[in-house]
XYZ file of C-alpha atoms in Angstrom:
712
model
C 11.153 16.605 -22.825
C 11.838 15.287 -19.445
C 10.118 14.819 -16.086
C 10.589 16.489 -12.711
C 12.825 14.272 -10.745
C 15.627 14.084 -8.227
C 17.949 12.701 -10.943
C 17.813 15.885 -13.194
C 19.385 19.097 -12.486
C 16.793 21.491 -13.681
C 14.488 22.734 -10.977
C 11.321 23.618 -12.905
C 9.873 27.192 -13.115
C 6.137 27.572 -12.515
C 5.566 30.739 -14.397
C 2.931 33.360 -13.490
C -0.150 32.743 -11.315
C 1.613 33.940 -8.247
C 4.049 31.027 -8.230
C 7.220 33.287 -8.394
C 9.516 30.395 -8.806
C 12.796 30.731 -10.785
C 14.839 28.252 -12.809
C 17.691 27.002 -10.681
C 20.376 24.557 -11.557
C 21.962 22.139 -9.025
C 24.570 19.457 -9.236
C 22.951 17.756 -6.288
C 20.125 15.354 -7.201
C 18.834 15.002 -3.617
C 18.173 18.727 -2.654
C 14.602 18.726 -4.068
C 11.448 16.661 -3.281
C 9.793 16.919 -6.618
C 9.025 13.260 -7.091
C 7.002 10.721 -5.037
C 9.189 9.709 -2.042
C 11.808 12.245 -3.012
C 13.192 11.056 -6.408
C 12.672 8.586 -9.216
C 14.745 5.974 -7.300
C 12.292 6.255 -4.316
C 15.205 6.730 -1.839
C 13.378 8.999 0.576
C 16.706 10.764 0.815
C 17.562 14.491 1.293
C 20.967 16.037 1.200
C 19.608 19.109 3.109
C 21.633 19.774 6.401
C 20.060 22.911 7.893
C 18.182 20.649 10.339
C 20.579 18.264 11.967
C 21.460 16.283 15.041
C 22.664 19.360 16.921
C 19.554 21.578 16.395
C 16.613 19.182 15.698
C 15.308 19.670 19.304
C 14.534 23.308 18.349
C 12.017 22.372 15.594
C 8.601 24.041 15.891
C 5.501 24.211 13.898
C 5.988 26.588 10.888
C 2.525 26.359 9.384
C -0.460 24.065 9.022
C -3.107 23.788 6.273
C -6.619 22.206 6.549
C -8.220 21.388 3.110
C -11.634 21.408 4.760
C -12.490 17.773 4.271
C -12.580 16.756 7.952
C -15.559 14.553 8.295
C -14.137 12.342 10.929
C -14.112 9.275 8.599
C -11.580 9.864 5.900
C -7.799 10.152 5.981
C -4.877 11.126 3.908
C -1.707 9.045 3.157
C -0.196 11.572 0.618
C 3.462 12.242 0.400
C 3.555 15.846 -1.063
C 5.638 17.160 -4.083
C 7.439 20.355 -3.675
C 8.368 22.119 -6.984
C 10.151 25.457 -6.495
C 8.088 27.337 -3.988
C 4.960 25.368 -4.403
C 3.733 22.264 -2.442
C 1.299 19.951 -4.188
C -0.744 17.328 -2.272
C -4.199 15.851 -1.924
C -6.884 16.058 0.848
C -8.417 13.180 2.619
C -11.317 13.278 0.117
C -8.849 13.678 -2.773
C -9.100 17.279 -3.545
C -5.714 18.261 -5.168
C -4.256 21.432 -4.084
C -1.284 23.795 -4.437
C 0.259 25.725 -1.395
C 2.927 28.271 -0.913
C 5.582 25.889 0.564
C 6.956 28.539 2.932
C 3.541 29.701 4.391
C 0.952 26.972 3.650
C -1.318 29.582 1.991
C -3.506 27.899 -0.565
C -2.934 28.791 -4.287
C -5.575 26.588 -5.933
C -7.627 23.472 -5.327
C -9.174 20.917 -7.812
C -11.937 18.452 -6.930
C -12.186 15.571 -9.309
C -15.364 14.455 -7.571
C -17.114 17.771 -7.637
C -20.905 17.407 -7.893
C -20.838 13.822 -6.578
C -20.696 12.177 -3.151
C -17.595 10.169 -3.975
C -14.441 10.483 -2.102
C -11.009 8.744 -2.110
C -7.449 9.151 -0.908
C -4.072 9.384 -2.600
C -0.612 8.288 -1.459
C 1.024 10.849 -3.779
C 1.035 12.795 -7.006
C 3.267 12.865 -10.123
C 4.550 15.676 -12.215
C 5.733 16.078 -15.796
C 7.383 18.978 -17.519
C 8.923 19.922 -20.839
C 10.820 22.810 -19.280
C 8.112 25.315 -20.277
C 4.851 23.878 -18.923
C 4.327 21.536 -15.860
C 1.530 19.123 -15.299
C 0.318 17.514 -12.146
C -0.674 13.929 -12.926
C -2.939 11.824 -10.615
C -5.602 9.177 -10.641
C -8.991 9.507 -9.082
C -11.611 6.796 -9.420
C -10.966 5.166 -12.842
C -9.625 8.283 -14.405
C -6.076 9.606 -15.045
C -5.991 13.462 -14.812
C -3.571 16.047 -16.022
C -3.748 19.560 -14.380
C -1.878 22.728 -15.207
C 0.423 23.120 -12.286
C 0.224 26.911 -12.350
C -3.553 27.237 -12.365
C -4.965 23.861 -11.215
C -7.099 23.692 -14.308
C -7.523 20.596 -16.501
C -5.154 20.369 -19.508
C -7.817 20.100 -22.255
C -5.322 18.600 -24.836
C -4.754 15.600 -22.609
C -7.034 12.610 -23.345
C -10.700 13.659 -23.198
C -10.704 17.155 -21.827
C -7.942 16.623 -19.332
C -8.510 12.953 -18.344
C -8.443 9.371 -19.775
C -10.591 6.377 -18.769
C -8.213 3.729 -17.479
C -10.781 0.914 -17.820
C -10.309 1.133 -21.616
C -7.323 -0.534 -23.400
C -6.828 -3.526 -20.959
C -7.388 -6.113 -23.800
C -10.399 -7.321 -21.716
C -13.836 -5.884 -20.910
C -13.897 -4.867 -17.207
C -17.174 -2.887 -17.291
C -18.491 -2.533 -13.767
C -15.334 -3.934 -12.050
C -13.216 -1.964 -9.564
C -10.317 -0.133 -11.183
C -8.385 2.685 -9.635
C -4.951 3.732 -8.288
C -4.069 5.211 -4.977
C -0.435 5.306 -5.707
C 0.980 8.056 -7.962
C 1.912 7.365 -11.515
C 5.559 6.980 -12.498
C 6.763 9.551 -15.060
C 9.608 8.721 -17.354
C 10.554 11.056 -20.267
C 7.280 11.609 -22.021
C 5.594 8.528 -20.575
C 3.161 8.145 -17.690
C 3.636 4.550 -16.434
C 0.537 3.054 -14.607
C -0.390 0.218 -12.291
C -3.790 -0.325 -10.715
C -5.800 -1.235 -7.678
C -8.182 -3.967 -8.427
C -10.528 -6.172 -6.449
C -9.126 -8.900 -4.222
C -12.039 -11.232 -4.784
C -13.623 -12.291 -8.107
C -14.709 -10.909 -10.436
C -11.714 -8.642 -10.752
C -9.803 -6.647 -13.414
C -6.365 -7.763 -14.461
C -3.453 -5.707 -13.166
C -1.631 -5.094 -16.437
C 1.015 -2.436 -16.578
C 0.710 0.369 -19.132
C 2.574 3.335 -20.583
C 0.665 6.490 -21.727
C 1.846 9.493 -23.699
C 2.343 12.297 -21.166
C 1.352 14.919 -23.772
C -1.744 13.364 -25.425
C -2.767 10.553 -23.076
C -2.581 7.950 -25.781
C -1.770 4.452 -24.572
C 1.661 3.440 -25.895
C 2.226 -0.044 -24.526
C 0.819 -2.697 -22.195
C 2.491 -5.645 -20.295
C 0.117 -8.429 -19.352
C 0.753 -9.409 -15.763
C -1.563 -12.356 -16.427
C 0.078 -13.638 -19.549
C -1.823 -14.225 -22.744
C -1.288 -17.214 -25.046
C 2.240 -17.218 -26.549
C 3.595 -14.823 -23.902
C 6.329 -15.624 -21.305
C 4.711 -17.082 -18.127
C 1.577 -18.251 -19.863
C 2.371 -21.935 -18.885
C 2.481 -21.022 -15.154
C -1.261 -21.091 -15.132
C -2.865 -24.516 -15.412
C -6.045 -23.094 -16.694
C -5.117 -21.851 -20.075
C -8.110 -19.533 -20.035
C -7.021 -17.818 -16.799
C -6.159 -14.522 -18.674
C -9.774 -14.121 -19.553
C -11.180 -13.996 -15.954
C -8.538 -13.988 -13.300
C -7.828 -10.588 -11.879
C -5.196 -8.861 -9.733
C -1.387 -9.584 -10.188
C -1.466 -5.796 -10.121
C 0.923 -3.023 -8.989
C -1.003 -1.044 -6.265
C 2.084 0.373 -4.598
C 3.705 2.536 -7.217
C 6.757 1.759 -9.215
C 10.417 2.817 -9.485
C 12.385 3.819 -12.672
C 16.162 3.794 -13.311
C 16.168 6.811 -15.653
C 19.744 6.301 -16.796
C 19.148 2.622 -17.966
C 15.528 3.123 -18.839
C 14.309 0.199 -16.602
C 11.010 0.215 -14.831
C 10.889 -1.909 -11.611
C 7.293 -3.135 -10.934
C 6.324 -4.975 -7.714
C 3.097 -6.886 -7.958
C 0.510 -8.359 -5.698
C -1.441 -11.659 -5.561
C -3.958 -12.867 -8.153
C -7.569 -12.799 -7.246
C -9.059 -14.397 -5.209
C -6.308 -13.667 -2.633
C -6.789 -16.582 -0.260
C -8.169 -19.497 -2.343
C -6.781 -20.408 -5.721
C -8.564 -23.651 -6.804
C -9.304 -21.863 -10.113
C -5.836 -20.617 -10.706
C -3.540 -23.514 -10.042
C 0.038 -23.106 -10.977
C 2.798 -20.650 -10.050
C 0.787 -17.766 -11.350
C 3.254 -15.493 -13.064
C 3.516 -12.373 -12.801
C 1.741 -12.201 -9.523
C 3.890 -11.496 -6.354
C 6.802 -10.600 -8.535
C 9.445 -7.827 -9.079
C 9.414 -7.247 -12.737
C 12.097 -5.318 -14.719
C 10.559 -3.818 -17.836
C 11.932 -1.694 -20.571
C 10.324 1.580 -19.628
C 10.128 2.709 -23.250
C 8.432 -0.388 -24.645
C 7.045 -2.407 -21.701
C 9.061 -5.547 -22.670
C 10.184 -7.818 -19.951
C 13.968 -7.767 -19.036
C 13.831 -10.083 -15.977
C 11.637 -10.974 -13.087
C 11.680 -12.541 -9.666
C 8.627 -14.209 -7.975
C 8.678 -14.088 -4.323
C 5.513 -16.161 -3.677
C 4.381 -19.026 -5.919
C 0.524 -19.339 -6.158
C 0.018 -16.866 -3.317
C -2.894 -17.708 -0.970
C -1.769 -15.294 1.923
C -2.131 -11.867 0.322
C 1.626 -11.562 0.307
C 1.800 -8.639 -2.055
C 5.034 -6.791 -2.543
C 3.830 -3.758 -0.351
C 5.956 -0.840 -1.551
C 7.918 0.616 -4.433
C 11.522 -0.816 -4.606
C 14.482 1.344 -3.857
C 17.452 2.022 -6.182
C 20.622 1.407 -4.242
C 24.298 0.994 -4.739
C 25.973 -1.896 -2.810
C 29.601 -2.694 -2.114
C 29.952 -6.384 -3.125
C 33.187 -8.185 -3.432
C 35.183 -5.028 -3.508
C 33.091 -3.436 -6.269
C 30.088 -1.167 -6.471
C 26.850 -2.754 -7.865
C 23.853 -0.683 -8.894
C 21.038 -2.657 -7.394
C 17.382 -2.527 -6.524
C 16.079 -3.413 -3.033
C 12.550 -4.659 -2.419
C 10.971 -5.060 1.090
C 8.204 -7.641 1.670
C 5.211 -8.068 3.959
C 7.037 -11.033 5.396
C 9.715 -8.742 6.678
C 12.564 -9.572 4.263
C 14.628 -7.471 1.912
C 15.500 -8.725 -1.538
C 18.459 -7.047 -3.276
C 19.053 -7.702 -7.022
C 21.461 -6.439 -9.730
C 19.412 -3.886 -11.661
C 20.488 -5.154 -15.074
C 20.569 -8.889 -14.725
C 18.216 -9.659 -11.807
C 20.794 -11.711 -10.108
C 20.377 -11.686 -6.253
C 23.253 -10.169 -4.354
C 22.504 -12.450 -1.411
C 21.546 -16.214 -1.356
C 17.948 -17.056 -1.687
C 16.706 -20.531 -0.590
C 13.634 -22.320 -1.927
C 12.229 -24.062 1.110
C 9.473 -26.702 1.396
C 6.148 -25.779 3.036
C 3.009 -27.826 3.930
C 0.178 -28.517 1.450
C -3.260 -27.073 1.741
C -6.123 -29.099 3.412
C -8.931 -27.227 1.634
C -10.562 -29.232 -1.184
C -9.582 -28.107 -4.571
C -6.634 -26.016 -3.453
C -3.018 -26.770 -4.497
C -0.539 -24.802 -2.513
C 2.908 -24.552 -4.151
C 5.259 -27.016 -2.325
C 8.194 -24.522 -2.024
C 8.810 -20.780 -1.479
C 11.914 -18.644 -1.748
C 13.265 -16.531 1.118
C 16.467 -14.659 1.298
C 19.301 -15.792 3.629
C 20.567 -12.252 3.983
C 19.700 -9.598 5.216
C 18.048 -11.232 8.144
C 14.294 -10.574 8.374
C 13.441 -7.278 10.075
C 10.185 -8.668 11.544
C 9.855 -11.896 13.604
C 9.091 -15.035 11.506
C 7.633 -17.559 14.022
C 4.758 -17.617 16.525
C 4.745 -19.865 19.531
C 3.185 -19.999 23.013
C 6.265 -18.203 24.366
C 5.557 -15.359 21.889
C 2.258 -14.287 23.413
C 1.917 -10.927 25.002
C 3.255 -11.203 28.609
C 1.595 -7.876 29.562
C -1.890 -8.805 28.540
C -4.595 -8.944 31.215
C -6.004 -11.949 29.344
C -3.026 -14.295 28.897
C -4.909 -17.573 29.427
C -7.605 -16.576 27.128
C -4.921 -15.850 24.370
C -3.339 -19.232 24.954
C -6.560 -20.989 24.594
C -7.401 -19.098 21.375
C -3.815 -19.753 20.088
C -4.161 -23.442 20.537
C -7.325 -23.422 18.359
C -5.474 -22.095 15.323
C -2.927 -23.359 12.990
C 0.222 -21.404 13.576
C 4.005 -21.433 13.567
C 5.913 -19.806 10.770
C 5.695 -18.666 7.165
C 3.397 -20.145 4.536
C 1.088 -22.231 6.560
C -1.994 -22.523 4.293
C -5.355 -20.982 5.170
C -7.792 -23.272 6.928
C -11.366 -23.576 8.106
C -10.184 -23.665 11.777
C -8.205 -20.458 11.241
C -4.645 -19.966 10.376
C -2.312 -17.264 12.153
C -0.425 -15.253 9.517
C 2.718 -13.704 11.090
C 3.861 -11.202 10.116
C 0.404 -10.267 9.278
C -1.513 -8.876 6.316
C -0.018 -5.419 6.943
C 3.493 -6.707 7.229
C 6.375 -6.727 8.073
C 6.990 -4.042 5.642
C 4.131 -1.863 4.294
C 3.261 0.780 1.705
C 5.362 3.526 3.116
C 8.469 1.801 1.843
C 12.115 2.065 2.787
C 14.491 4.999 2.959
C 18.057 4.744 1.685
C 21.264 6.735 2.464
C 23.351 6.718 -0.721
C 26.501 7.888 1.238
C 26.559 4.834 3.586
C 24.480 1.983 1.850
C 22.097 1.895 4.846
C 18.409 1.064 4.291
C 15.949 2.213 6.836
C 12.587 0.444 7.039
C 9.772 0.431 9.584
C 8.123 -2.746 10.383
C 4.968 -4.278 12.116
C 4.526 -7.100 14.469
C 0.812 -8.136 14.362
C -0.576 -11.583 13.758
C -3.832 -11.894 11.634
C -6.309 -14.685 11.606
C -7.172 -16.223 8.211
C -10.309 -18.298 8.692
C -11.804 -19.863 5.639
C -15.545 -20.650 5.336
C -17.390 -22.596 2.796
C -19.721 -20.742 0.449
C -23.229 -21.824 -0.191
C -23.422 -22.181 -3.909
C -27.213 -23.111 -4.124
C -28.542 -19.976 -5.787
C -32.193 -21.208 -6.239
C -33.533 -19.930 -2.944
C -33.437 -16.113 -2.716
C -32.189 -16.003 0.808
C -29.482 -18.482 0.012
C -28.536 -16.551 -3.059
C -28.305 -13.404 -1.026
C -26.042 -15.031 1.579
C -23.865 -16.441 -1.205
C -23.538 -13.072 -2.847
C -22.690 -11.480 0.484
C -20.048 -14.022 1.190
C -18.481 -13.687 -2.324
C -18.499 -9.904 -2.479
C -18.863 -8.227 0.906
C -17.657 -10.579 3.649
C -13.879 -9.990 3.390
C -14.394 -6.354 4.380
C -17.688 -6.440 6.483
C -17.052 -9.824 8.098
C -19.017 -13.022 8.313
C -20.959 -11.602 11.206
C -21.508 -8.254 9.420
C -19.631 -6.508 12.187
C -17.269 -4.497 9.868
C -13.519 -4.120 10.063
C -10.573 -1.659 9.861
C -8.354 -3.214 7.342
C -9.497 -1.232 4.377
C -10.244 1.870 6.487
C -13.261 2.252 8.687
C -15.617 -0.436 7.181
C -19.004 -0.085 9.003
C -21.048 -2.891 10.673
C -24.047 -3.919 8.664
C -25.982 -5.609 11.499
C -28.132 -2.451 11.903
C -28.120 -1.267 8.312
C -31.826 -1.513 7.980
C -32.141 1.187 10.745
C -29.868 3.478 8.813
C -30.817 3.039 5.138
C -33.776 2.355 3.103
C -33.774 -0.655 0.740
C -33.419 1.710 -2.356
C -30.524 3.506 -0.705
C -28.862 0.239 -0.049
C -29.308 -0.923 -3.691
C -27.925 2.298 -4.978
C -24.869 1.983 -2.745
C -24.243 -1.574 -4.002
C -24.579 -0.555 -7.658
C -22.572 2.759 -7.469
C -20.380 2.393 -4.450
C -19.239 5.321 -2.156
C -15.845 6.299 -0.846
C -13.601 3.328 -0.426
C -16.553 0.930 -1.220
C -16.436 -0.115 -4.919
C -19.433 -0.325 -7.135
C -20.743 -3.794 -7.765
C -22.400 -2.918 -11.086
C -21.788 -6.352 -12.532
C -24.605 -7.742 -10.188
C -27.964 -7.820 -11.959
C -31.224 -6.695 -10.498
C -32.274 -10.043 -9.133
C -28.793 -10.454 -7.423
C -28.952 -6.904 -5.860
C -32.449 -7.608 -4.650
C -31.401 -10.942 -3.062
C -28.317 -9.344 -1.403
C -30.461 -6.596 0.125
C -33.035 -9.020 1.325
C -30.357 -11.001 3.014
C -29.036 -7.893 4.770
C -32.512 -6.840 5.893
C -33.428 -10.131 7.231
C -30.002 -11.177 8.550
C -29.829 -12.646 12.194
C -27.024 -14.061 14.165
C -28.731 -17.445 14.339
C -29.117 -17.472 10.542
C -25.392 -16.888 10.154
C -24.527 -19.634 12.594
C -26.707 -22.070 10.686
C -25.155 -21.085 7.430
C -21.687 -21.728 8.729
C -22.580 -25.151 9.995
C -23.980 -26.450 6.682
C -21.909 -29.004 4.869
C -21.793 -29.793 1.111
C -21.177 -33.242 -0.343
C -20.399 -32.060 -4.016
C -16.653 -31.375 -3.752
C -16.463 -30.036 -7.296
C -18.825 -27.190 -6.188
C -16.986 -26.279 -3.108
C -15.725 -22.673 -2.816
C -14.132 -20.838 0.122
C -13.762 -17.299 1.144
C -11.953 -15.774 4.156
C -14.326 -14.966 7.064
C -13.059 -11.374 7.391
C -9.950 -9.298 8.124
C -9.201 -9.970 11.828
C -6.144 -9.067 13.869
C -5.144 -11.460 16.612
C -5.613 -9.134 19.587
C -6.680 -9.406 23.221
C -10.038 -8.053 24.323
C -8.376 -4.804 25.269
C -7.294 -4.346 21.672
C -3.539 -4.882 22.249
C -1.613 -7.289 19.998
C -1.571 -10.859 21.138
C 2.127 -11.168 20.520
C 4.816 -9.804 22.830
C 6.374 -6.367 21.975
C 7.807 -4.616 20.111
C 4.725 -4.146 18.012
C 6.343 -1.638 15.657
C 9.985 -0.809 15.035
C 12.452 1.130 12.890
C 15.399 -0.761 11.454
C 18.755 0.221 9.954
C 19.961 -2.514 7.531
C 23.444 -2.469 6.004
C 23.147 -3.634 2.413
C 26.761 -3.875 1.914
C 27.162 -6.847 4.354
C 23.599 -7.825 4.769
C 23.221 -7.076 8.523
C 20.874 -5.254 10.772
C 22.813 -2.390 12.157
C 20.187 -1.437 14.844
C 16.516 -1.738 15.611
C 14.337 0.485 17.943
C 10.744 0.569 18.904
C 8.568 2.952 16.919
C 5.602 4.426 18.655
C 4.138 4.240 22.129
C 1.046 3.426 24.083
C 1.385 6.022 26.834
C -1.043 4.196 29.088
C 1.194 1.095 28.997
C 4.358 3.088 29.580
C 2.610 4.635 32.768
C 2.199 1.030 34.019
C 6.013 0.589 33.823
C 5.899 -1.461 30.640
C 8.895 -0.732 28.273
C 8.039 1.159 25.098
C 6.128 -1.295 22.908
C 5.952 0.512 19.502
C 2.702 0.456 17.621
C 1.503 -0.658 14.144
C 2.745 1.957 11.689
C 2.041 3.063 8.152
C 3.980 5.590 6.085
C 7.712 5.483 5.617
C 10.804 7.351 6.720
C 12.857 10.368 5.372
C 16.628 10.173 5.564
C 18.714 13.229 5.628
C 22.365 14.271 5.308
C 21.862 16.091 8.596
C 22.177 12.747 10.267
C 18.521 12.160 10.876
C 15.657 9.750 10.047
C 12.218 11.474 10.264
C 9.150 9.256 10.572
C 5.558 9.512 11.723
C 3.198 6.682 10.871
C 2.477 5.453 14.407
C -0.828 5.237 16.265
C 0.268 7.915 18.693
C 0.143 11.491 17.262
C 3.837 12.252 16.819
C 6.451 12.783 14.191
C 9.877 11.680 15.423
C 13.481 12.248 14.531
C 16.113 9.474 15.046
C 19.889 9.510 14.863
C 20.483 7.606 11.741
C 23.819 6.290 13.133
C 22.529 4.969 16.398
C 18.798 4.855 16.325
C 18.534 7.116 19.359
C 15.277 9.259 19.388
C 16.349 12.850 19.323
C 12.993 14.712 18.990
C 9.356 14.234 18.602
C 6.695 16.762 17.592
C 3.078 16.472 18.455
C 0.581 16.317 15.534
C -3.200 16.891 15.713
C -3.693 13.313 15.102
C -1.557 10.361 13.877
C 0.195 11.073 10.720
C -0.124 7.856 8.745
C 1.823 9.085 5.725
C 5.452 9.507 4.528
C 6.842 12.986 5.358
C 8.662 15.178 2.914
C 11.517 17.664 3.504
C 12.388 20.591 1.363
C 13.993 24.081 1.410
C 12.619 27.525 0.593
C 14.811 30.655 0.876
C 17.481 28.728 2.790
C 14.972 27.523 5.378
C 14.411 23.641 5.669
C 10.914 22.247 6.289
C 9.595 18.861 7.260
C 5.873 18.318 6.420
C 3.485 15.405 6.957
C -0.195 14.667 6.443
C -1.681 14.341 9.934
C -5.125 12.832 9.446
C -5.253 9.581 11.323
C -6.589 6.524 9.514
C -6.910 2.761 9.620
C -8.155 1.814 13.084
C -6.993 5.035 14.835
C -9.809 6.570 16.853
C -9.613 10.009 15.302
C -9.568 11.032 11.639
C -9.276 14.459 10.011
C -7.558 16.507 7.388
C -4.445 18.573 8.040
C -0.921 19.132 6.864
C 1.606 20.170 9.367
C 5.064 21.659 8.518
C 7.976 22.019 11.089
C 10.993 24.209 10.788
C 13.810 25.842 12.957
C 12.885 29.216 14.398
C 13.529 31.991 12.010
C 16.561 34.040 12.626
C 15.762 37.635 13.491
């Protein structure tokens, strides 16, 4: 048995049910898009040439599909799969569907949340086949599902009636804790390889990596990203019991597999809590690491840790890319990993040896009591960073209408370059919490060795506040519970944020919800809000009382309190805050978003161009600024780089040799997802989920496909 992938030569047949696909063989592994981001190597590359530099300006909308989940709040980040004539994707509420890839006509739809008010989103799906049957594999909430690709029905023989509970088998009880996965599974042979999305505060589930039988759903192996006694890396945690309670160190981005060598490449994020690690001193393996595992057994082959004892949320943000680099006159099969800090690391796939120098540099200690920032951090010398690394007064936005105010604010923070520890006065993280590089990942042209990656230029404010740990008084208990569990998303002042989607303000929650409704929401969660079922009834009551009785003066008083018992001190980040001016524009000078071409053979940046536009600024005579962007590029043999992802509602095509913008197509709203390109009956299509998201003003639910005009 084998999986559907760009590295195999069998194009799977979906028999019956109106699919009308036929088995086709091809010697070209890049003609299909039957895997997340194109192929198992996550190259985002297509060898199709029907759309090219010469005719791309003729592209027009071929079809669009609206799954029907447009509530103005949710959004899709899904990169579709195309298998034969069928396109598989997910809606903004996570209904999985199949379409005729040439017309956009729906074939079937499956709702994992049917009968509930839950909703979620997906960045992609996976597929498995034995050559006779094909299964669509995806995760919704805490469950891993298998659907019959022909009918959209659950595969009853997989797990418990078509799904398995991922909270089981982690070698630790995580009852009541957040555990899900927005990225697609990685399928290798007859294995489904899984990461997880866990809470970024405590308590949190561990981010262990697991392999499951693709036929039965049985768990076959586990790799502990927070090592257990006797395992490699256990000594990197000063607290020898950390494996019992520390969470995170998880793969939330998706993974990459070298199918020829049987190596699984796993990028991981920080350990919980993300911004304060007094209870997890040490280097904290395998957090913030690229780990090479034996895909068949889960055994470690090699690893590289990019951030020791992370207190900046410097997760590896995207699946790595399998590349081949010309080095010292020979070809080296390598793996390239982008980072939130705007760097690209390149390693020999088999040995883990870096193909470019990496320097371990000293950085300042933390001033927070109890914290022990690691004294050094590794950064590559080449390629040069694709996002700026320092922030000074000269880097402030010269076009802002509030320059003096920005300068005053800047001088009140700690700022400069990388790895300045979080602080109570506020530390500017630049590149910010969304990068640098983000979850869309990098595209790669195997014919040239050029890596294409979009980057962000936004500073974020990390301001730490002291938690009140006196839990005797109910109001104080409620405030402490809010700070520990809710503040990072809803903010210290309850005003909400946009970092994890549209997080609402709670300042007026008592006018919108009854106390029992609030308690049910805390216990059960809804949408992107996790359930806090580990809180007991007294704690839920205290939290609700705090929200019902909260005032701005109460919060100000709480923040001014001091504690004398240093052993009891705990800190949490005040909330996810971008450093912007009062008009909402980034505080730093443009470009605020860009697309980069990086030559991995010599470690140089070939070109860089702005990505995205604020039309109102262009009208003022300001050069194109670029915008924050999410979702990655698609690279084609037709000489093009397709990318959406910007705050403005366009998908664009760039000349991959020069970076010149050749075409842009209007979308109904921003398309914060990675496109896909494919061919049906000799006609090439480019499709993207256009649903808005993050802090874009409009959200919805629509897939839009473009193609050249049909020849009469």
